[in-house]
Structures are given as structure tokens and as C-alpha cells.
PDB file of C-alpha atoms in Angstrom:
ATOM      1  CA  MET A   1       0.054   0.203  -0.166  1.00  0.00           C
ATOM      2  CA  LEU A   2       1.612   3.352  -0.999  1.00  0.00           C
ATOM      3  CA  GLU A   3       2.189   5.979   1.977  1.00  0.00           C
ATOM      4  CA  THR A   4      -0.287   8.773   2.274  1.00  0.00           C
ATOM      5  CA  SER A   5       1.866  11.145  -0.213  1.00  0.00           C
ATOM      6  CA  ALA A   6       2.694   8.612  -2.366  1.00  0.00           C
ATOM      7  CA  ARG A   7      -1.175   7.709  -2.435  1.00  0.00           C
ATOM      8  CA  LEU A   8      -2.344  11.716  -2.883  1.00  0.00           C
ATOM      9  CA  LEU A   9      -0.248  12.351  -5.677  1.00  0.00           C
ATOM     10  CA  ARG A  10      -0.963   9.481  -7.416  1.00  0.00           C
ATOM     11  CA  LEU A  11      -4.812  10.050  -6.916  1.00  0.00           C
ATOM     12  CA  LEU A  12      -4.102  13.795  -8.295  1.00  0.00           C
ATOM     13  CA  SER A  13      -2.907  11.903 -11.335  1.00  0.00           C
ATOM     14  CA  LEU A  14      -5.926  10.103 -11.962  1.00  0.00           C
ATOM     15  CA  LEU A  15      -8.147  13.122 -11.582  1.00  0.00           C
ATOM     16  CA  GLN A  16      -6.310  15.039 -13.748  1.00  0.00           C
ATOM     17  CA  THR A  17      -7.081  13.050 -16.583  1.00  0.00           C
ATOM     18  CA  PRO A  18      -9.989  13.597 -18.442  1.00  0.00           C
ATOM     19  CA  ARG A  19     -12.576  11.602 -17.694  1.00  0.00           C
ATOM     20  CA  GLU A  20     -14.889  10.860 -13.989  1.00  0.00           C
ATOM     21  CA  TRP A  21     -14.041   7.820 -11.524  1.00  0.00           C
ATOM     22  CA  THR A  22     -16.161   6.092  -9.241  1.00  0.00           C
ATOM     23  CA  GLY A  23     -14.993   6.052  -5.835  1.00  0.00           C
ATOM     24  CA  THR A  24     -14.889   2.099  -6.392  1.00  0.00           C
ATOM     25  CA  GLU A  25     -12.621   2.355  -9.476  1.00  0.00           C
ATOM     26  CA  LEU A  26     -10.059   4.769  -7.430  1.00  0.00           C
ATOM     27  CA  ALA A  27      -9.953   1.845  -4.632  1.00  0.00           C
ATOM     28  CA  ASP A  28      -9.447  -0.664  -6.782  1.00  0.00           C
ATOM     29  CA  ARG A  29      -6.768   1.681  -8.358  1.00  0.00           C
ATOM     30  CA  LEU A  30      -5.266   2.840  -4.944  1.00  0.00           C
ATOM     31  CA  GLU A  31      -5.657  -0.529  -2.808  1.00  0.00           C
ATOM     32  CA  VAL A  32      -7.767   1.420  -0.696  1.00  0.00           C
ATOM     33  CA  SER A  33     -11.020   1.005   0.500  1.00  0.00           C
ATOM     34  CA  THR A  34     -13.837   3.553  -0.606  1.00  0.00           C
ATOM     35  CA  ARG A  35     -13.760   5.495   2.566  1.00  0.00           C
ATOM     36  CA  THR A  36     -10.169   6.403   2.932  1.00  0.00           C
ATOM     37  CA  VAL A  37     -10.784   7.708  -1.305  1.00  0.00           C
ATOM     38  CA  ARG A  38     -13.306   9.928   0.522  1.00  0.00           C
ATOM     39  CA  ASN A  39     -10.771  11.153   3.126  1.00  0.00           C
ATOM     40  CA  ASP A  40      -8.304  11.161   0.703  1.00  0.00           C
ATOM     41  CA  VAL A  41     -10.112  13.857  -1.756  1.00  0.00           C
ATOM     42  CA  GLU A  42     -10.710  16.185   1.457  1.00  0.00           C
ATOM     43  CA  ARG A  43      -7.276  16.511   1.182  1.00  0.00           C
ATOM     44  CA  LEU A  44      -6.290  17.214  -1.841  1.00  0.00           C
ATOM     45  CA  ARG A  45      -9.672  20.411  -1.333  1.00  0.00           C
ATOM     46  CA  ALA A  46      -7.650  21.515   2.484  1.00  0.00           C
ATOM     47  CA  LEU A  47      -4.302  21.568  -0.561  1.00  0.00           C
ATOM     48  CA  GLY A  48      -6.100  23.613  -2.832  1.00  0.00           C
ATOM     49  CA  TYR A  49      -7.635  21.257  -5.525  1.00  0.00           C
ATOM     50  CA  PRO A  50     -10.788  21.512  -6.791  1.00  0.00           C
ATOM     51  CA  VAL A  51     -12.471  17.951  -6.528  1.00  0.00           C
ATOM     52  CA  ASN A  52     -15.935  18.177  -7.976  1.00  0.00           C
ATOM     53  CA  ALA A  53     -17.788  15.173  -6.342  1.00  0.00           C
ATOM     54  CA  ASN A  54     -21.684  14.196  -8.519  1.00  0.00           C
ATOM     55  CA  ARG A  55     -23.084  11.996  -6.511  1.00  0.00           C
ATOM     56  CA  GLY A  56     -25.824   8.805  -7.809  1.00  0.00           C
ATOM     57  CA  SER A  57     -24.990   5.703 -10.049  1.00  0.00           C
ATOM     58  CA  ALA A  58     -23.018   7.325 -12.944  1.00  0.00           C
ATOM     59  CA  GLY A  59     -21.840   9.653 -10.982  1.00  0.00           C
ATOM     60  CA  GLY A  60     -18.237  10.349  -9.835  1.00  0.00           C
ATOM     61  CA  TYR A  61     -14.546  12.733  -9.150  1.00  0.00           C
ATOM     62  CA  ARG A  62     -13.219  15.168 -11.099  1.00  0.00           C
ATOM     63  CA  LEU A  63     -10.911  17.790 -11.000  1.00  0.00           C
ATOM     64  CA  GLY A  64     -12.518  20.915 -11.788  1.00  0.00           C
ATOM     65  CA  ALA A  65     -11.352  24.474 -12.319  1.00  0.00           C
ATOM     66  CA  GLY A  66     -10.888  26.293  -9.281  1.00  0.00           C
ATOM     67  CA  ALA A  67      -9.906  29.814  -8.010  1.00  0.00           C
ATOM     68  CA  GLU A  68      -6.692  29.177  -7.124  1.00  0.00           C
ATOM     69  CA  LEU A  69      -3.764  28.020  -8.793  1.00  0.00           C
ATOM     70  CA  PRO A  70      -3.105  24.938  -6.846  1.00  0.00           C
ATOM     71  CA  PRO A  71       0.717  22.846  -6.973  1.00  0.00           C
ATOM     72  CA  LEU A  72       0.811  21.345 -10.340  1.00  0.00           C
ATOM     73  CA  LEU A  73       1.342  17.324 -10.921  1.00  0.00           C
ATOM     74  CA  LEU A  74       3.538  16.626 -14.271  1.00  0.00           C
ATOM     75  CA  ASP A  75       4.724  13.833 -15.184  1.00  0.00           C
ATOM     76  CA  ASP A  76       8.756  13.992 -16.320  1.00  0.00           C
ATOM     77  CA  GLU A  77       7.516  14.445 -20.380  1.00  0.00           C
ATOM     78  CA  GLU A  78       5.334  16.684 -18.913  1.00  0.00           C
ATOM     79  CA  ALA A  79       8.073  18.547 -17.218  1.00  0.00           C
ATOM     80  CA  VAL A  80      10.818  18.679 -19.804  1.00  0.00           C
ATOM     81  CA  ALA A  81       8.266  20.127 -22.616  1.00  0.00           C
ATOM     82  CA  VAL A  82       7.199  23.020 -19.804  1.00  0.00           C
ATOM     83  CA  THR A  83      11.131  24.064 -19.045  1.00  0.00           C
ATOM     84  CA  ILE A  84      11.786  24.202 -22.870  1.00  0.00           C
ATOM     85  CA  GLY A  85       8.525  26.171 -23.766  1.00  0.00           C
ATOM     86  CA  LEU A  86       9.479  28.421 -21.202  1.00  0.00           C
ATOM     87  CA  HIS A  87      12.897  29.125 -22.483  1.00  0.00           C
ATOM     88  CA  THR A  88      11.619  30.083 -25.867  1.00  0.00           C
ATOM     89  CA  ALA A  89       8.506  31.998 -24.479  1.00  0.00           C
ATOM     90  CA  ALA A  90      11.503  34.542 -22.473  1.00  0.00           C
ATOM     91  CA  GLY A  91      13.278  35.284 -25.325  1.00  0.00           C
ATOM     92  CA  GLY A  92      10.545  34.979 -28.005  1.00  0.00           C
ATOM     93  CA  THR A  93       8.471  38.048 -29.374  1.00  0.00           C
ATOM     94  CA  ILE A  94       5.206  38.186 -27.353  1.00  0.00           C
ATOM     95  CA  ALA A  95       6.136  41.898 -25.274  1.00  0.00           C
ATOM     96  CA  GLY A  96       6.527  41.906 -21.946  1.00  0.00           C
ATOM     97  CA  ILE A  97       6.156  37.925 -20.300  1.00  0.00           C
ATOM     98  CA  GLU A  98      10.206  37.893 -20.928  1.00  0.00           C
ATOM     99  CA  GLU A  99      10.473  38.727 -16.624  1.00  0.00           C
ATOM    100  CA  THR A 100       7.632  36.882 -15.521  1.00  0.00           C
ATOM    101  CA  ALA A 101       8.575  33.456 -18.173  1.00  0.00           C
ATOM    102  CA  LEU A 102      11.861  34.204 -16.417  1.00  0.00           C
ATOM    103  CA  ARG A 103      10.000  33.733 -13.276  1.00  0.00           C
ATOM    104  CA  ALA A 104       8.374  31.058 -13.709  1.00  0.00           C
ATOM    105  CA  LEU A 105      11.143  29.336 -15.483  1.00  0.00           C
ATOM    106  CA  ALA A 106      13.801  29.271 -12.669  1.00  0.00           C
ATOM    107  CA  LYS A 107      11.066  27.743  -9.749  1.00  0.00           C
ATOM    108  CA  VAL A 108      10.467  24.580 -12.488  1.00  0.00           C
ATOM    109  CA  GLU A 109      14.624  24.413 -12.744  1.00  0.00           C
ATOM    110  CA  ARG A 110      14.702  24.147  -8.768  1.00  0.00           C
ATOM    111  CA  VAL A 111      12.422  21.488  -9.111  1.00  0.00           C
ATOM    112  CA  LEU A 112      13.670  19.118 -11.794  1.00  0.00           C
ATOM    113  CA  PRO A 113      14.531  15.635 -10.405  1.00  0.00           C
ATOM    114  CA  SER A 114      18.404  15.577 -11.971  1.00  0.00           C
ATOM    115  CA  ARG A 115      17.670  13.586 -14.456  1.00  0.00           C
ATOM    116  CA  LEU A 116      15.602  15.686 -16.319  1.00  0.00           C
ATOM    117  CA  ARG A 117      17.947  18.803 -14.987  1.00  0.00           C
ATOM    118  CA  ARG A 118      19.861  17.364 -17.607  1.00  0.00           C
ATOM    119  CA  ARG A 119      17.900  16.314 -20.946  1.00  0.00           C
ATOM    120  CA  VAL A 120      16.724  20.326 -20.334  1.00  0.00           C
ATOM    121  CA  SER A 121      20.731  21.144 -20.667  1.00  0.00           C
ATOM    122  CA  ALA A 122      21.585  18.954 -23.027  1.00  0.00           C
ATOM    123  CA  LEU A 123      18.811  20.253 -25.427  1.00  0.00           C
ATOM    124  CA  GLN A 124      20.338  23.957 -24.812  1.00  0.00           C
ATOM    125  CA  ASP A 125      23.361  23.539 -24.629  1.00  0.00           C
ATOM    126  CA  TYR A 126      23.513  21.430 -28.711  1.00  0.00           C
ATOM    127  CA  THR A 127      21.021  23.280 -30.034  1.00  0.00           C
ATOM    128  CA  VAL A 128      21.288  26.650 -31.856  1.00  0.00           C
ATOM    129  CA  ALA A 129      18.815  28.843 -33.225  1.00  0.00           C
ATOM    130  CA  VAL A 130      19.713  31.097 -36.705  1.00  0.00           C
ATOM    131  CA  PRO A 131      19.551  33.229 -36.269  1.00  0.00           C
ATOM    132  CA  ARG A 132      17.212  36.187 -38.331  1.00  0.00           C
ATOM    133  CA  ASP A 133      18.806  38.731 -40.784  1.00  0.00           C
ATOM    134  CA  GLU A 134      16.570  40.457 -39.377  1.00  0.00           C
ATOM    135  CA  PRO A 135      14.418  41.543 -35.905  1.00  0.00           C
ATOM    136  CA  GLY A 136      11.252  40.610 -36.344  1.00  0.00           C
ATOM    137  CA  PRO A 137       8.194  41.297 -35.145  1.00  0.00           C
ATOM    138  CA  ARG A 138       7.063  41.758 -31.011  1.00  0.00           C
ATOM    139  CA  VAL A 139       3.399  41.851 -30.129  1.00  0.00           C
ATOM    140  CA  ASP A 140       2.139  43.366 -26.648  1.00  0.00           C
ATOM    141  CA  SER A 141       0.821  39.694 -25.061  1.00  0.00           C
ATOM    142  CA  GLU A 142      -1.957  42.265 -23.407  1.00  0.00           C
ATOM    143  CA  VAL A 143      -2.788  42.600 -27.557  1.00  0.00           C
ATOM    144  CA  LEU A 144      -2.884  39.368 -26.963  1.00  0.00           C
ATOM    145  CA  VAL A 145      -4.830  38.614 -24.595  1.00  0.00           C
ATOM    146  CA  THR A 146      -7.921  41.225 -25.169  1.00  0.00           C
ATOM    147  CA  LEU A 147      -8.166  39.294 -29.074  1.00  0.00           C
ATOM    148  CA  THR A 148      -8.094  35.574 -27.885  1.00  0.00           C
ATOM    149  CA  ALA A 149     -10.508  36.517 -25.665  1.00  0.00           C
ATOM    150  CA  ALA A 150     -12.962  38.145 -27.979  1.00  0.00           C
ATOM    151  CA  CYS A 151     -12.586  35.687 -30.284  1.00  0.00           C
ATOM    152  CA  ARG A 152     -13.538  32.384 -27.994  1.00  0.00           C
ATOM    153  CA  ASP A 153     -16.563  35.433 -26.386  1.00  0.00           C
ATOM    154  CA  ARG A 154     -17.274  36.073 -29.936  1.00  0.00           C
ATOM    155  CA  GLU A 155     -17.197  39.708 -29.472  1.00  0.00           C
ATOM    156  CA  ARG A 156     -17.157  42.731 -31.980  1.00  0.00           C
ATOM    157  CA  LEU A 157     -13.262  44.143 -31.696  1.00  0.00           C
ATOM    158  CA  ARG A 158     -12.468  48.124 -32.456  1.00  0.00           C
ATOM    159  CA  PHE A 159      -8.825  48.772 -33.336  1.00  0.00           C
ATOM    160  CA  ARG A 160      -7.191  51.315 -34.640  1.00  0.00           C
ATOM    161  CA  TYR A 161      -4.821  50.306 -37.935  1.00  0.00           C
ATOM    162  CA  ARG A 162      -1.283  50.574 -39.768  1.00  0.00           C
ATOM    163  CA  SER A 163      -1.098  49.482 -43.668  1.00  0.00           C
ATOM    164  CA  HIS A 164       2.043  47.855 -45.374  1.00  0.00           C
ATOM    165  CA  GLY A 165       1.651  50.024 -46.986  1.00  0.00           C
ATOM    166  CA  GLY A 166       1.954  52.383 -44.003  1.00  0.00           C
ATOM    167  CA  GLU A 167      -2.254  53.908 -44.267  1.00  0.00           C
ATOM    168  CA  PRO A 168      -3.843  54.119 -41.048  1.00  0.00           C
ATOM    169  CA  SER A 169      -7.050  52.821 -40.501  1.00  0.00           C
ATOM    170  CA  ALA A 170     -10.032  52.745 -37.792  1.00  0.00           C
ATOM    171  CA  ARG A 171     -11.897  49.203 -37.968  1.00  0.00           C
ATOM    172  CA  LEU A 172     -14.509  46.981 -36.347  1.00  0.00           C
ATOM    173  CA  VAL A 173     -14.714  43.651 -36.717  1.00  0.00           C
ATOM    174  CA  GLU A 174     -15.901  39.839 -36.171  1.00  0.00           C
ATOM    175  CA  PRO A 175     -12.861  38.071 -34.266  1.00  0.00           C
ATOM    176  CA  TYR A 176     -12.646  34.312 -35.165  1.00  0.00           C
ATOM    177  CA  GLN A 177      -9.021  32.857 -35.321  1.00  0.00           C
ATOM    178  CA  LEU A 178      -5.151  33.929 -34.468  1.00  0.00           C
ATOM    179  CA  VAL A 179      -2.377  32.229 -36.794  1.00  0.00           C
ATOM    180  CA  ASN A 180       0.613  31.881 -35.062  1.00  0.00           C
ATOM    181  CA  TRP A 181       3.263  31.615 -38.253  1.00  0.00           C
ATOM    182  CA  GLY A 182       7.075  31.733 -37.034  1.00  0.00           C
ATOM    183  CA  ARG A 183       7.194  35.618 -35.203  1.00  0.00           C
ATOM    184  CA  ARG A 184       4.145  36.978 -36.630  1.00  0.00           C
ATOM    185  CA  TRP A 185       1.134  36.816 -35.484  1.00  0.00           C
ATOM    186  CA  TYR A 186      -2.207  37.118 -37.465  1.00  0.00           C
ATOM    187  CA  LEU A 187      -5.771  38.162 -36.909  1.00  0.00           C
ATOM    188  CA  VAL A 188      -8.324  36.017 -39.195  1.00  0.00           C
ATOM    189  CA  ALA A 189     -11.932  38.542 -38.917  1.00  0.00           C
ATOM    190  CA  TRP A 190     -14.890  39.929 -40.493  1.00  0.00           C
ATOM    191  CA  ASP A 191     -15.152  43.755 -41.223  1.00  0.00           C
ATOM    192  CA  ALA A 192     -18.290  44.417 -40.343  1.00  0.00           C
ATOM    193  CA  GLU A 193     -17.215  48.429 -42.771  1.00  0.00           C
ATOM    194  CA  ARG A 194     -16.110  46.482 -45.369  1.00  0.00           C
ATOM    195  CA  GLU A 195     -18.440  43.986 -45.259  1.00  0.00           C
ATOM    196  CA  ASP A 196     -15.203  40.668 -45.545  1.00  0.00           C
ATOM    197  CA  TRP A 197     -12.803  38.469 -44.179  1.00  0.00           C
ATOM    198  CA  ARG A 198      -9.148  39.820 -43.239  1.00  0.00           C
ATOM    199  CA  THR A 199      -6.495  39.139 -42.655  1.00  0.00           C
ATOM    200  CA  PHE A 200      -5.067  41.476 -39.613  1.00  0.00           C
ATOM    201  CA  ARG A 201      -0.952  40.949 -38.840  1.00  0.00           C
ATOM    202  CA  VAL A 202      -1.025  41.617 -35.102  1.00  0.00           C
ATOM    203  CA  ASP A 203       1.693  43.944 -35.049  1.00  0.00           C
ATOM    204  CA  ARG A 204       0.015  46.828 -36.676  1.00  0.00           C
ATOM    205  CA  LEU A 205      -2.591  46.853 -34.570  1.00  0.00           C
ATOM    206  CA  THR A 206      -3.209  49.111 -31.592  1.00  0.00           C
ATOM    207  CA  GLU A 207      -5.455  50.060 -28.509  1.00  0.00           C
ATOM    208  CA  PRO A 208      -7.611  46.960 -29.532  1.00  0.00           C
ATOM    209  CA  PHE A 209     -10.657  47.387 -26.581  1.00  0.00           C
ATOM    210  CA  ALA A 210     -13.989  44.843 -27.041  1.00  0.00           C
ATOM    211  CA  THR A 211     -16.812  46.731 -27.712  1.00  0.00           C
ATOM    212  CA  GLY A 212     -19.074  44.806 -25.332  1.00  0.00           C
ATOM    213  CA  ALA A 213     -21.970  43.700 -28.623  1.00  0.00           C
ATOM    214  CA  ARG A 214     -21.936  39.563 -30.010  1.00  0.00           C
ATOM    215  CA  PHE A 215     -22.339  38.502 -33.360  1.00  0.00           C
ATOM    216  CA  THR A 216     -23.329  35.327 -34.751  1.00  0.00           C
ATOM    217  CA  PRO A 217     -20.162  33.701 -36.207  1.00  0.00           C
ATOM    218  CA  ARG A 218     -20.326  32.961 -39.935  1.00  0.00           C
ATOM    219  CA  GLU A 219     -19.258  29.973 -41.586  1.00  0.00           C
ATOM    220  CA  LEU A 220     -15.629  30.738 -42.243  1.00  0.00           C
ATOM    221  CA  PRO A 221     -14.673  30.080 -46.035  1.00  0.00           C
ATOM    222  CA  GLU A 222     -11.714  28.700 -46.016  1.00  0.00           C
ATOM    223  CA  ASP A 223      -8.722  27.048 -43.267  1.00  0.00           C
ATOM    224  CA  VAL A 224      -7.755  30.008 -41.492  1.00  0.00           C
ATOM    225  CA  VAL A 225      -4.351  28.619 -42.082  1.00  0.00           C
ATOM    226  CA  ASP A 226      -4.641  28.093 -45.517  1.00  0.00           C
ATOM    227  CA  ARG A 227      -6.146  31.737 -45.855  1.00  0.00           C
ATOM    228  CA  VAL A 228      -3.183  33.912 -43.693  1.00  0.00           C
ATOM    229  CA  ARG A 229      -0.811  31.444 -46.488  1.00  0.00           C
ATOM    230  CA  ARG A 230      -2.054  32.959 -48.913  1.00  0.00           C
ATOM    231  CA  GLY A 231      -2.939  36.517 -47.955  1.00  0.00           C
ATOM    232  CA  VAL A 232       0.873  36.436 -46.382  1.00  0.00           C
ATOM    233  CA  SER A 233       2.638  34.852 -49.523  1.00  0.00           C
ATOM    234  CA  SER A 234       0.723  37.475 -51.918  1.00  0.00           C
ATOM    235  CA  ALA A 235       0.815  41.057 -50.131  1.00  0.00           C
ATOM    236  CA  ALA A 236       5.195  40.782 -49.812  1.00  0.00           C
ATOM    237  CA  TRP A 237       4.877  40.068 -53.865  1.00  0.00           C
ATOM    238  CA  ARG A 238       6.152  41.813 -56.006  1.00  0.00           C
ATOM    239  CA  TYR A 239       4.689  40.297 -58.952  1.00  0.00           C
ATOM    240  CA  THR A 240       2.359  37.235 -58.980  1.00  0.00           C
ATOM    241  CA  ALA A 241       1.667  34.639 -61.939  1.00  0.00           C
ATOM    242  CA  LYS A 242      -1.572  31.907 -62.121  1.00  0.00           C
ATOM    243  CA  VAL A 243       0.175  28.524 -64.084  1.00  0.00           C
ATOM    244  CA  ILE A 244      -2.349  25.683 -65.840  1.00  0.00           C
ATOM    245  CA  VAL A 245       0.492  22.857 -65.056  1.00  0.00           C
ATOM    246  CA  HIS A 246       0.009  19.510 -66.715  1.00  0.00           C
ATOM    247  CA  ALA A 247      -0.193  17.299 -63.300  1.00  0.00           C
ATOM    248  CA  SER A 248      -2.603  16.439 -60.783  1.00  0.00           C
ATOM    249  CA  ALA A 249      -2.603  19.379 -58.089  1.00  0.00           C
ATOM    250  CA  GLU A 250      -1.134  16.287 -55.065  1.00  0.00           C
ATOM    251  CA  VAL A 251       1.727  16.055 -57.232  1.00  0.00           C
ATOM    252  CA  VAL A 252       2.720  20.299 -57.407  1.00  0.00           C
ATOM    253  CA  ALA A 253       1.149  20.475 -53.754  1.00  0.00           C
ATOM    254  CA  ALA A 254       4.500  18.359 -52.905  1.00  0.00           C
ATOM    255  CA  ARG A 255       6.694  19.944 -54.879  1.00  0.00           C
ATOM    256  CA  ILE A 256       5.949  23.546 -53.788  1.00  0.00           C
ATOM    257  CA  HIS A 257       6.258  25.090 -50.462  1.00  0.00           C
ATOM    258  CA  SER A 258       2.619  26.074 -48.981  1.00  0.00           C
ATOM    259  CA  ALA A 259       4.407  29.705 -48.380  1.00  0.00           C
ATOM    260  CA  VAL A 260       4.916  30.823 -52.013  1.00  0.00           C
ATOM    261  CA  GLY A 261       1.887  28.854 -53.739  1.00  0.00           C
ATOM    262  CA  THR A 262      -1.650  27.736 -53.643  1.00  0.00           C
ATOM    263  CA  VAL A 263      -2.882  24.692 -56.006  1.00  0.00           C
ATOM    264  CA  ARG A 264      -6.392  24.363 -57.231  1.00  0.00           C
ATOM    265  CA  ALA A 265      -7.422  21.518 -58.900  1.00  0.00           C
ATOM    266  CA  LEU A 266      -9.033  21.041 -62.350  1.00  0.00           C
ATOM    267  CA  ASP A 267      -8.703  17.566 -63.195  1.00  0.00           C
ATOM    268  CA  ALA A 268      -7.146  14.526 -62.516  1.00  0.00           C
ATOM    269  CA  ASP A 269      -4.201  15.568 -64.749  1.00  0.00           C
ATOM    270  CA  THR A 270      -4.100  19.051 -64.376  1.00  0.00           C
ATOM    271  CA  CYS A 271      -4.449  21.985 -61.714  1.00  0.00           C
ATOM    272  CA  GLU A 272      -3.950  25.698 -61.017  1.00  0.00           C
ATOM    273  CA  LEU A 273      -1.253  27.497 -59.515  1.00  0.00           C
ATOM    274  CA  HIS A 274      -0.987  30.298 -57.771  1.00  0.00           C
ATOM    275  CA  THR A 275       2.481  31.854 -56.926  1.00  0.00           C
ATOM    276  CA  GLY A 276       5.068  35.086 -56.801  1.00  0.00           C
ATOM    277  CA  SER A 277       7.652  36.260 -56.735  1.00  0.00           C
ATOM    278  CA  GLU A 278       9.425  39.919 -56.223  1.00  0.00           C
ATOM    279  CA  THR A 279      11.530  39.119 -59.880  1.00  0.00           C
ATOM    280  CA  LEU A 280      10.025  37.723 -63.087  1.00  0.00           C
ATOM    281  CA  ASN A 281      13.038  35.706 -63.211  1.00  0.00           C
ATOM    282  CA  GLY A 282      12.838  34.421 -60.236  1.00  0.00           C
ATOM    283  CA  LEU A 283       9.429  33.505 -61.215  1.00  0.00           C
ATOM    284  CA  ALA A 284      10.502  31.683 -64.494  1.00  0.00           C
ATOM    285  CA  VAL A 285      13.095  29.688 -62.743  1.00  0.00           C
ATOM    286  CA  HIS A 286      10.797  28.811 -60.024  1.00  0.00           C
ATOM    287  CA  LEU A 287       8.008  27.696 -62.783  1.00  0.00           C
ATOM    288  CA  GLY A 288      11.743  25.918 -64.341  1.00  0.00           C
ATOM    289  CA  LEU A 289      11.922  23.517 -61.113  1.00  0.00           C
ATOM    290  CA  LEU A 290       8.860  22.334 -60.805  1.00  0.00           C
ATOM    291  CA  ASP A 291      10.170  20.218 -63.651  1.00  0.00           C
ATOM    292  CA  LEU A 292       7.123  19.589 -65.359  1.00  0.00           C
ATOM    293  CA  GLY A 293       4.992  20.958 -68.069  1.00  0.00           C
ATOM    294  CA  PHE A 294       2.931  23.849 -67.746  1.00  0.00           C
ATOM    295  CA  THR A 295       1.592  27.667 -69.329  1.00  0.00           C
ATOM    296  CA  VAL A 296       1.897  30.708 -68.264  1.00  0.00           C
ATOM    297  CA  THR A 297      -1.415  32.675 -68.143  1.00  0.00           C
ATOM    298  CA  GLU A 298      -0.716  35.980 -65.952  1.00  0.00           C
ATOM    299  CA  PRO A 299       0.809  38.254 -66.209  1.00  0.00           C
ATOM    300  CA  PRO A 300       1.454  39.356 -69.615  1.00  0.00           C
ATOM    301  CA  GLU A 301       4.770  39.859 -68.556  1.00  0.00           C
ATOM    302  CA  LEU A 302       6.013  36.563 -67.603  1.00  0.00           C
ATOM    303  CA  VAL A 303       4.318  35.274 -70.909  1.00  0.00           C
ATOM    304  CA  ASP A 304       7.133  37.057 -73.051  1.00  0.00           C
ATOM    305  CA  LEU A 305       9.405  36.558 -70.341  1.00  0.00           C
ATOM    306  CA  VAL A 306       8.679  32.735 -70.848  1.00  0.00           C
ATOM    307  CA  ARG A 307       8.833  32.179 -74.495  1.00  0.00           C
ATOM    308  CA  ARG A 308      12.736  34.755 -74.762  1.00  0.00           C
ATOM    309  CA  LEU A 309      13.228  32.074 -72.405  1.00  0.00           C
ATOM    310  CA  SER A 310      12.773  29.267 -74.029  1.00  0.00           C
ATOM    311  CA  ASP A 311      13.759  30.475 -77.636  1.00  0.00           C
ATOM    312  CA  ARG A 312      17.427  31.407 -75.977  1.00  0.00           C
ATOM    313  CA  TYR A 313      17.640  27.254 -74.076  1.00  0.00           C
ATOM    314  CA  GLY A 314      16.535  25.873 -77.879  1.00  0.00           C
ATOM    315  CA  ARG A 315      19.683  27.935 -79.371  1.00  0.00           C
ATOM    316  CA  ALA A 316      21.513  26.954 -77.135  1.00  0.00           C
ATOM    317  CA  VAL A 317      21.452  23.326 -78.066  1.00  0.00           C
ATOM    318  CA  GLY A 318      21.647  24.460 -81.410  1.00  0.00           C
ATOM    319  CA  PRO A 319      19.416  22.235 -84.319  1.00  0.00           C
TER     320      PRO A 319
END
């Protein structure tokens, strides 16, 4: 039979699973009487753990949400994941949480067993992040909290926004979801005044506040991640192209990164590729690297360039 302290930890571990346990099930798992289970549940409650109990034949025990944060019980893998996550947050792109993350990290590392401390240390000592070519944008943590709360509560938001070209505007939106892509955060929302879906860079968004007005959720027209990928890529391109590729959509999608193009199937053996680049020459090179037959439909400048390159390559190999 387990000692009381060890038994309480085991009981807490069982209650943290997303299910409801009957007193008999817990007694069998812990090899004690149901009376001991009831006493142990009271001990956990005294420590601050909100253990809910439902009476009746279908009732049981479940760990609920409380008003205060009690001590957490983590297994080895969870402890390592939390530690690495806090390291990342301490040097990340969300402003305002670095000091908090460092305080939490110090507390976690202080109680890590030596075997786990070695694993975490190895991860830190033998992994190196490649510095980015330019500093990434930073997002205020309070802004993220406001946006996620509005998404959760289906509450309209007002904020000021600066576009890619620097033009300021005031927006009233129905927020749906936040997307994190690398060092940037994006808000996917329905723009109530423009009556259309929009994607907003969160680091260009200021003074957000929830209006208190609730909205009825609309059906998203597409996957939010795909929307952000396409929107971000096209915003960064100077030239965009529409190309008919003579291969299935599955084959083409496997050969390009989702951040540089979207693929739409036309039939089993043909698809339409929307892509772009900073230069027309770059576009032509990337299309050639597909190693598939294709026909350029837009823009006309790219059609002319591909035609000239075709003549040049034809002359290069002789008659």
C-alpha cells in the first residue's frame, strides 16, 4: 500500500485525466477502501485542488477549475516540455512576458530531478537557433489576451490598424481566430464595415478593445491557416502569376512550399497554381524547377519572358 503522500500524488494524477472516476474505481487503482478515497479527496481539497463530486450511480470524482492555482503535478515529458517552452517564451516575440517567463522557469528548474535537468541542459547546450536576417516584430501580450478573449466570447472588436503601405485606419471586426506563423501573429476576422473577410498583422494593430456587442458566428470560407499563408505570400510579392500545370494538384503541392503558392485542382491531371516572386526572372526559374509541363496565363510580362527564355534555351542546344 502506498504511503499517504505518494497515494495523494497518484490520486491527483488519476483525477487529472479527462474523465470521471467512481469511488470504487479509485479505490481499486490505489488499493485502498472507498472511505480512504473520500478522506484523500478532502486532503486534496484542503491543498487547493477543486475536486468535484457527483452523487448517484452515474456519479464520480473529477478535477475541476478553481479560484486559485494549486501545485501542479507533471510527468517527466510534461516537465521537460514546460521548461523548454518557458525558455522559448523568455526570449520570444511576445512583449511583456519575458520577466514572468524567467520567474516561472526558475521555479520549475529549481525542483527538476537531476535526470530531467540533464535532459533539459542537453537540449539547451546542443541546439542553436539560426539568427534571423532582420529583427522580427514584437507583439504585446495584453493585445493577444484581448484578441483571444474576444474570439472566445464572440465579441466585436474595435482597433486602429496600419496597412502594409503605412495607411492608418479604424476597424470594427468580428474576430474568429489567431494564427501564429514564425515570429508573426495574424488575426482572421470579418470586417463589419467592409463586409468581407480580412487578415490583420497583430503587430500593426493598436488600441484594441471589446465593444461588448456579441455576434453570431459565420461559416469561415476556408481554413484559416491556408488563408493566412496565401494572404501573407501575395502581400510580399511584387509579381503574381497564374499558371496551368499539367500534373495533378497532389503532385504539384508536394513540390512547392505552401508559403509560396496555392494549388487548385482542375481535373485529375491538371491544376492551377497561384504563385509569385519579387522578380519575373525568379518566377520563371521556380516554374522551371517544378520539372513539370506548364502554361503561363498571367501576367503578360511573364508570358513574354518565358517565351524569350524558351527561344534562348532552344538556341543553346543547337539545331
